[in-house]
XYZ file of C-alpha atoms in Angstrom:
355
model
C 12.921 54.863 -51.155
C 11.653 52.125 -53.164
C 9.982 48.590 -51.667
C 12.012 45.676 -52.996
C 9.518 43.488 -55.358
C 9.483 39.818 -53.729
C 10.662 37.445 -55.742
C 8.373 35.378 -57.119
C 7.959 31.465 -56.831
C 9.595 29.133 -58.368
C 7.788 27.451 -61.042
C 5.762 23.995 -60.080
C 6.355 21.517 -62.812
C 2.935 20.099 -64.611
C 2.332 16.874 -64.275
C 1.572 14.600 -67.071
C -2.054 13.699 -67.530
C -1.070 9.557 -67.408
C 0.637 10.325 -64.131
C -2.286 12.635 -62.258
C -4.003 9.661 -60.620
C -0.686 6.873 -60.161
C 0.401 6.660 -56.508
C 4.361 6.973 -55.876
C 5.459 4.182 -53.999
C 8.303 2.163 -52.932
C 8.169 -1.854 -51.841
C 7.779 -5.326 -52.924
C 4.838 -4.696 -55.192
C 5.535 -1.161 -56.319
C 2.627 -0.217 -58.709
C -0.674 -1.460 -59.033
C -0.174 -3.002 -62.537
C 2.376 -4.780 -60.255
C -0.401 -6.104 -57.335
C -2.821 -7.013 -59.918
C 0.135 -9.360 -62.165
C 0.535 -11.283 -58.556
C -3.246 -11.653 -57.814
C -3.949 -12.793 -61.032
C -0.625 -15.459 -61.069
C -1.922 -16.204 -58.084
C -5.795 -16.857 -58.562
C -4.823 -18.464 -62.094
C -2.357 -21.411 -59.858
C -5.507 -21.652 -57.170
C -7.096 -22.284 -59.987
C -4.975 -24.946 -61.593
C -4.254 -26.737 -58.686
C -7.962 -27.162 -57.567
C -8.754 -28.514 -61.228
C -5.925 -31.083 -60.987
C -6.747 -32.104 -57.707
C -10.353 -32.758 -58.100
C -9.231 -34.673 -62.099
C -7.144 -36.349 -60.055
C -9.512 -37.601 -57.623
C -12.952 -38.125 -60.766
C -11.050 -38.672 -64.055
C -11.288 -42.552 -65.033
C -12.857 -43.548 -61.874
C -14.593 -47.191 -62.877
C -17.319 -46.919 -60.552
C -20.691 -44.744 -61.284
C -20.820 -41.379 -59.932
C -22.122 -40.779 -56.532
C -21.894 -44.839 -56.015
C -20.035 -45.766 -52.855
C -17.375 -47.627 -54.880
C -16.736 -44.218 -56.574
C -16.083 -42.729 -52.826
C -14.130 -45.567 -51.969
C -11.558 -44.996 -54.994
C -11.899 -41.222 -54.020
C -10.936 -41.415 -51.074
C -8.064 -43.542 -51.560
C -6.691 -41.112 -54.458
C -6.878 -37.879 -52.062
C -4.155 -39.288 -50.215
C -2.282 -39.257 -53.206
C -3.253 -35.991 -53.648
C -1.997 -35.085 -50.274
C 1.328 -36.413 -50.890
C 1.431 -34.149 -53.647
C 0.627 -31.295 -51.403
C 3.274 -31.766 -49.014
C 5.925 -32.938 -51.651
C 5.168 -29.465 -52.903
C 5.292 -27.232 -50.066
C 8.428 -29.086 -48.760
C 10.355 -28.643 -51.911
C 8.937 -25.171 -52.898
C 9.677 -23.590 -49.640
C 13.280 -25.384 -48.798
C 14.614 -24.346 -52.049
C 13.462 -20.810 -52.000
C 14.399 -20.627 -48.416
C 17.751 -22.194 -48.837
C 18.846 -20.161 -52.295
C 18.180 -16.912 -50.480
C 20.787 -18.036 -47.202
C 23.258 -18.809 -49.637
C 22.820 -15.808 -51.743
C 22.309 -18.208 -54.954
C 19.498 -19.264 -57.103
C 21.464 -21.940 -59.027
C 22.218 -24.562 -56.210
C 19.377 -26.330 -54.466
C 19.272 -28.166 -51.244
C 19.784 -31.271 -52.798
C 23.762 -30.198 -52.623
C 23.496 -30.832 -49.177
C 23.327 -34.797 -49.762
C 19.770 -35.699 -48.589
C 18.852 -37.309 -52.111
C 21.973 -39.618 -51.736
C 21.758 -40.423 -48.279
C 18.513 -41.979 -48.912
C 19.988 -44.080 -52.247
C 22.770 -45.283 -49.859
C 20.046 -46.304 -47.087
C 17.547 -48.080 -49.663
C 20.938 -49.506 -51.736
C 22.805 -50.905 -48.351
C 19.148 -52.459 -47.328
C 19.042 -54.619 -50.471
C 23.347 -55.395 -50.675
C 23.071 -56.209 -47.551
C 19.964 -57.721 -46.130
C 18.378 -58.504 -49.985
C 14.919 -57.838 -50.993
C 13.783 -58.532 -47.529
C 15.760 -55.460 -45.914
C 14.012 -53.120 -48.434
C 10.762 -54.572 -46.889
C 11.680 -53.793 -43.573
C 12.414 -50.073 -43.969
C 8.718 -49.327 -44.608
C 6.687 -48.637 -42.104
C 6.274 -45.548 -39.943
C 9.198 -46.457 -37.124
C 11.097 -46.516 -40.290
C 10.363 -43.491 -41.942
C 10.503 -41.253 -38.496
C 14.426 -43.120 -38.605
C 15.178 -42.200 -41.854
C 14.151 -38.484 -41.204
C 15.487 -38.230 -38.031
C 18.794 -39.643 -39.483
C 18.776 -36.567 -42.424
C 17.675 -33.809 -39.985
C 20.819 -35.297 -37.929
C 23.561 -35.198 -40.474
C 22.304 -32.058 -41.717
C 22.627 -30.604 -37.936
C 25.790 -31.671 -37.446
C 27.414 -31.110 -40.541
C 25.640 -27.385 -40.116
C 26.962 -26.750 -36.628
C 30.297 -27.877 -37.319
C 30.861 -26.343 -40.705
C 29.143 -22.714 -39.481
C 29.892 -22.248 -35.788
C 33.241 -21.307 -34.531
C 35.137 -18.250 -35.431
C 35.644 -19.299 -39.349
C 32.542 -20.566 -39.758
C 31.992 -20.541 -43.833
C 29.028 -21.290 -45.662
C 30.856 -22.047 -48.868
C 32.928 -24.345 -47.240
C 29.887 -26.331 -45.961
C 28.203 -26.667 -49.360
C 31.376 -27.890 -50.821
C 31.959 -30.603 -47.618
C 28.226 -31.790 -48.595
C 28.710 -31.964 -52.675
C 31.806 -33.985 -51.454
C 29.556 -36.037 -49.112
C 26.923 -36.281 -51.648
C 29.230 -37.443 -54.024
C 31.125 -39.898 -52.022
C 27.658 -41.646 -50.855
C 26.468 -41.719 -54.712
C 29.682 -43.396 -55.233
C 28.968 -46.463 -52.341
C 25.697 -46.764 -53.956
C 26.899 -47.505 -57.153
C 29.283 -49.586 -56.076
C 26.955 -51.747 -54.157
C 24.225 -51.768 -56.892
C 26.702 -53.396 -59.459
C 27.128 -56.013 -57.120
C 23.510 -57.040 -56.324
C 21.315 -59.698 -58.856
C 19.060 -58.880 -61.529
C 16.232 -58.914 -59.630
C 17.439 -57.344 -56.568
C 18.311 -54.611 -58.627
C 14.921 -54.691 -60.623
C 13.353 -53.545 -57.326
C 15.812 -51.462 -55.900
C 15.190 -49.406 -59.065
C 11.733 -48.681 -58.744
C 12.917 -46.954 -55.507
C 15.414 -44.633 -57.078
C 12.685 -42.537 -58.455
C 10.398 -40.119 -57.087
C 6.940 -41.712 -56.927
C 3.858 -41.239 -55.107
C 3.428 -44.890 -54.949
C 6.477 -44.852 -52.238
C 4.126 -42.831 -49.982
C 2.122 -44.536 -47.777
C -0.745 -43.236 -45.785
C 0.556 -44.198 -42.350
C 3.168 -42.194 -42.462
C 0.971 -38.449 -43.259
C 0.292 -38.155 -39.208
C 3.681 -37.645 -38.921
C 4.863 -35.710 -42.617
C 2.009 -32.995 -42.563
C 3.007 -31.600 -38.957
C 6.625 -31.349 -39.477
C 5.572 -30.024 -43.053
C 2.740 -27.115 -41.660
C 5.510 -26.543 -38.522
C 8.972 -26.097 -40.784
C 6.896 -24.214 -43.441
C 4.692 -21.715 -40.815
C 8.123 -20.743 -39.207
C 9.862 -20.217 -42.318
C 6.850 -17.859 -43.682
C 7.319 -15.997 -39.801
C 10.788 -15.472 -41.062
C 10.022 -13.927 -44.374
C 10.606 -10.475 -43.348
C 14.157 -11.825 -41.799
C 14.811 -13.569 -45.513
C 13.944 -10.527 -47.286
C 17.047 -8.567 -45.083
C 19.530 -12.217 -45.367
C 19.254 -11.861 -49.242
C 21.032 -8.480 -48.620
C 24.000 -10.087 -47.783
C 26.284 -10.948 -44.765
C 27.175 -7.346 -44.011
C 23.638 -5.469 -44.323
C 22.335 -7.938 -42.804
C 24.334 -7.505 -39.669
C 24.411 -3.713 -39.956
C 20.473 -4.214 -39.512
C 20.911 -5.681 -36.470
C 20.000 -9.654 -37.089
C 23.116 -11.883 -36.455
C 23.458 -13.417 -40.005
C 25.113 -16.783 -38.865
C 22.259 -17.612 -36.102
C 19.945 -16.734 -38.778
C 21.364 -19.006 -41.292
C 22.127 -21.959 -38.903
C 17.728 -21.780 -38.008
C 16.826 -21.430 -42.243
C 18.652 -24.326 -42.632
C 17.712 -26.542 -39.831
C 13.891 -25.924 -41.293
C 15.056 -26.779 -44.427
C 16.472 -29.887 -43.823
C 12.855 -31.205 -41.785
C 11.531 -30.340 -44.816
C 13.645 -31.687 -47.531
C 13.758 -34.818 -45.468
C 10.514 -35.649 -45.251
C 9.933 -35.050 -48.851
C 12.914 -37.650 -49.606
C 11.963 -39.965 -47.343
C 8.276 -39.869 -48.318
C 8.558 -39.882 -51.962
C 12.221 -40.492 -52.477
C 14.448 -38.231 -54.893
C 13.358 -35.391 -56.593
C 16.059 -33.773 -57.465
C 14.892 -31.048 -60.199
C 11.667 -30.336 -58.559
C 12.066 -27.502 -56.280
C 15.680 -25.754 -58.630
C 12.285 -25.598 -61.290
C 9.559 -24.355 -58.907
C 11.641 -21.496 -57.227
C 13.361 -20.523 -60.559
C 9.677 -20.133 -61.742
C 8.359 -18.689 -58.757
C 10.906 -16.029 -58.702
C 9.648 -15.572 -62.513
C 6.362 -15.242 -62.149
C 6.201 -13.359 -58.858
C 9.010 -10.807 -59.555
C 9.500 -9.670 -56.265
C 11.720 -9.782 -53.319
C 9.269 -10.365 -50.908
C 9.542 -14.131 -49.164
C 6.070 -13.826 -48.147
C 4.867 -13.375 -51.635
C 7.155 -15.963 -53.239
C 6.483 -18.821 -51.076
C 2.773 -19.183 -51.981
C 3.528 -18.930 -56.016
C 6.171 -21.458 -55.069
C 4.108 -23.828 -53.253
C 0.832 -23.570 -55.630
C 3.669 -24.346 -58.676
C 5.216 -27.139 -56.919
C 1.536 -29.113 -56.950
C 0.740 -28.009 -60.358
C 3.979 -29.387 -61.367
C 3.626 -32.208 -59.491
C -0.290 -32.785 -60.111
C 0.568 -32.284 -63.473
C 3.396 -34.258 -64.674
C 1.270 -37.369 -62.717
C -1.804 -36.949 -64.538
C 0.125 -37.333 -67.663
C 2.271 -40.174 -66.463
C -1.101 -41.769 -65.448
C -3.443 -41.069 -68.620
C -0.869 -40.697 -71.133
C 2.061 -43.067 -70.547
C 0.617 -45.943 -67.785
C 2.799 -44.974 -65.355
C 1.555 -44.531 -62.318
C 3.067 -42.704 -59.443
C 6.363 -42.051 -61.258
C 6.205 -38.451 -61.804
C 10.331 -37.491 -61.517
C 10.896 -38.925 -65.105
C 8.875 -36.072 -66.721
C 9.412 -33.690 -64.323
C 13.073 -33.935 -65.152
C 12.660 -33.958 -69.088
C 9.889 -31.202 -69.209
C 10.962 -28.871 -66.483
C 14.694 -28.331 -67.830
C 13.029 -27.655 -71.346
C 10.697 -24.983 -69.343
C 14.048 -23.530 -67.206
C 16.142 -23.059 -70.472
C 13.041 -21.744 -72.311
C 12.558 -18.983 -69.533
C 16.291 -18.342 -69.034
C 16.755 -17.189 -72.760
C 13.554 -15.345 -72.822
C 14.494 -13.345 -69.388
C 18.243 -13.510 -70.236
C 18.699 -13.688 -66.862
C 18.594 -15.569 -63.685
């Protein structure tokens, strides 16, 4: 009687000598050629934005170094620096945050109306009450109004477009192009109507520009700003599952509308402050999240919205500097933003071939 022979093991495949020491591994940064791209993108925009911010603050500053005149100027040009800061966290984080709830990195939150809501406002001032009634809507009472006003038509148009039992999101971004539209309309309307000079001024408030910032009203911006933004970096892991998609989303157990309904109520604190502070800037954050998204390349929200951020001042700190030191323009920074960044979008587009 003969002992069966066992059979014998099946063979181990041998593993490449480039692979030996790489880890296997599944996430928002997969590899580690992947973690050391973001900390370098990252460290190069710390970088960036601490040079522009302290050129900002030194470069062409009359008085001698160290002098207190030179402190005096300085200290007067870090709140424009500020400005810049929470222009660029506003816009950077609403956009992101907004093109992931409505599963679309094309639209901004712009759609929603803010941007012509606050053209209507400053344009009805001057029809109506002349150069005067632009006067009159600075000052802090007025800029807590003119936010609370945004945040309030956002809110309702939100909770009546997406509660109810056919709630739809599309539906609501097409009721606020329609908005949008019919309030850009007014505003022209009312601007062809006013005097050369009365429209001379008005202009200079269609722009974004840091010189429509005023000091006063920081106490008030930078805690709505750190509050909206700190909540919507709590809900990154949340975004992360949204940009799934209605279904998965709900399969994981989050209620997608709720969810939605809170994103956007954040958003809109934030893009209204940023409008009302600064006034329009309409290309702004559609360049700094397309970018982000670029330059991050990964799904993670908690990832993105610091590259986002960090690009929205260098975009911001940048396209002043120039505007200051190049063409005399102080404050105006929209104008370039505008003309550069779509250059910058449609350069990156055809090079990715791909949003």
């Amino acid at each position: 009687m003969t002992s069966a022979t066992p059979a014998a093991p099946p063979a181990v495949p041998a593993v490449p000598a480039g692979d030996a020491g790489r880890s296997r591994e599944s996430g928002p940064l997969p590899s580690r050629r992947a973690r050391l791209r973001y900390r370098i993108v990252l460290s190069v925009l710390v970088v960036l934005a601490l040079g522009l911010a302290v050129g900002m603050i030194t470069v062409d500053n009359p008085m001698p170094t160290g002098s207190d005149g030179f402190w005096t100027i300085a200290r007067m040009r870090v709140v424009t620096v500020v400005v810049m800061a929470v222009v660029a966290v506003s816009q950077a984080m609403a956009t992101v945050a907004f093109q992931t709830v409505t599963n679309n990195r094309i639209i901004t939150p712009s759609i929603m109306g803010f941007e012509s809501l606050y053209v209507a406002v400053q344009t009805a001032s001057v029809y109506f009450f002349g150069i005067a009634g632009l006067v009159a809507l600075q000052g802090l009472p007025q800029f807590v109004l003119q936010i609370a006003v945004m945040v309030g038509l956002a809110v309702a148009l939100y909770g009546w477009l997406l509660s109810g039992r056919y709630g739809n999101l599309h539906v609501m971004l097409l009721v606020g192009i329609v908005i949008g539209g019919g309030l850009g309309a007014v505003s022209s309307f009312m601007r062809r109507l006013l005097s050369p000079s009365e429209f001379d001024v008005l202009s200079a408030r269609m722009f974004g520009s840091m010189a429509n910032a005023d000091a006063e009203y920081l106490p008030v911006a930078i805690p709505l700003v750190l509050v909206a933004g700190g909540l919507l970096l709590a809900r990154s892991r949340r975004l992360d599952v949204v940009a799934l998609g209605r279904d998965i989303t709900q399969n994981l157990g989050i209620r997608h509308r709720a969810e939605v309904m809170k994103v956007l109520l954040l958003v809109s604190i934030l893009m209204a402050v940023s409008t009302a502070l600064v006034g329009p800037m309409t290309f702004l954050g559609f360049l700094v999240a397309t970018l982000a998204y670029q330059l991050a390349d990964t799904y993670d929200h908690r990832r993105v919205f610091p590259v986002a951020a960090l690009l929205g001042f260098v975009v911001l700190a940048g396209a002043y500097f120039v505007m200051k030191h190049v063409f005399y323009a102080q404050g105006v920074v929209s104008i370039i933003i505008e003309l550069v960044g779509g250059s910058v979008f449609l350069l990156v587009v055809l090079r990715k071939g791909r949003l």
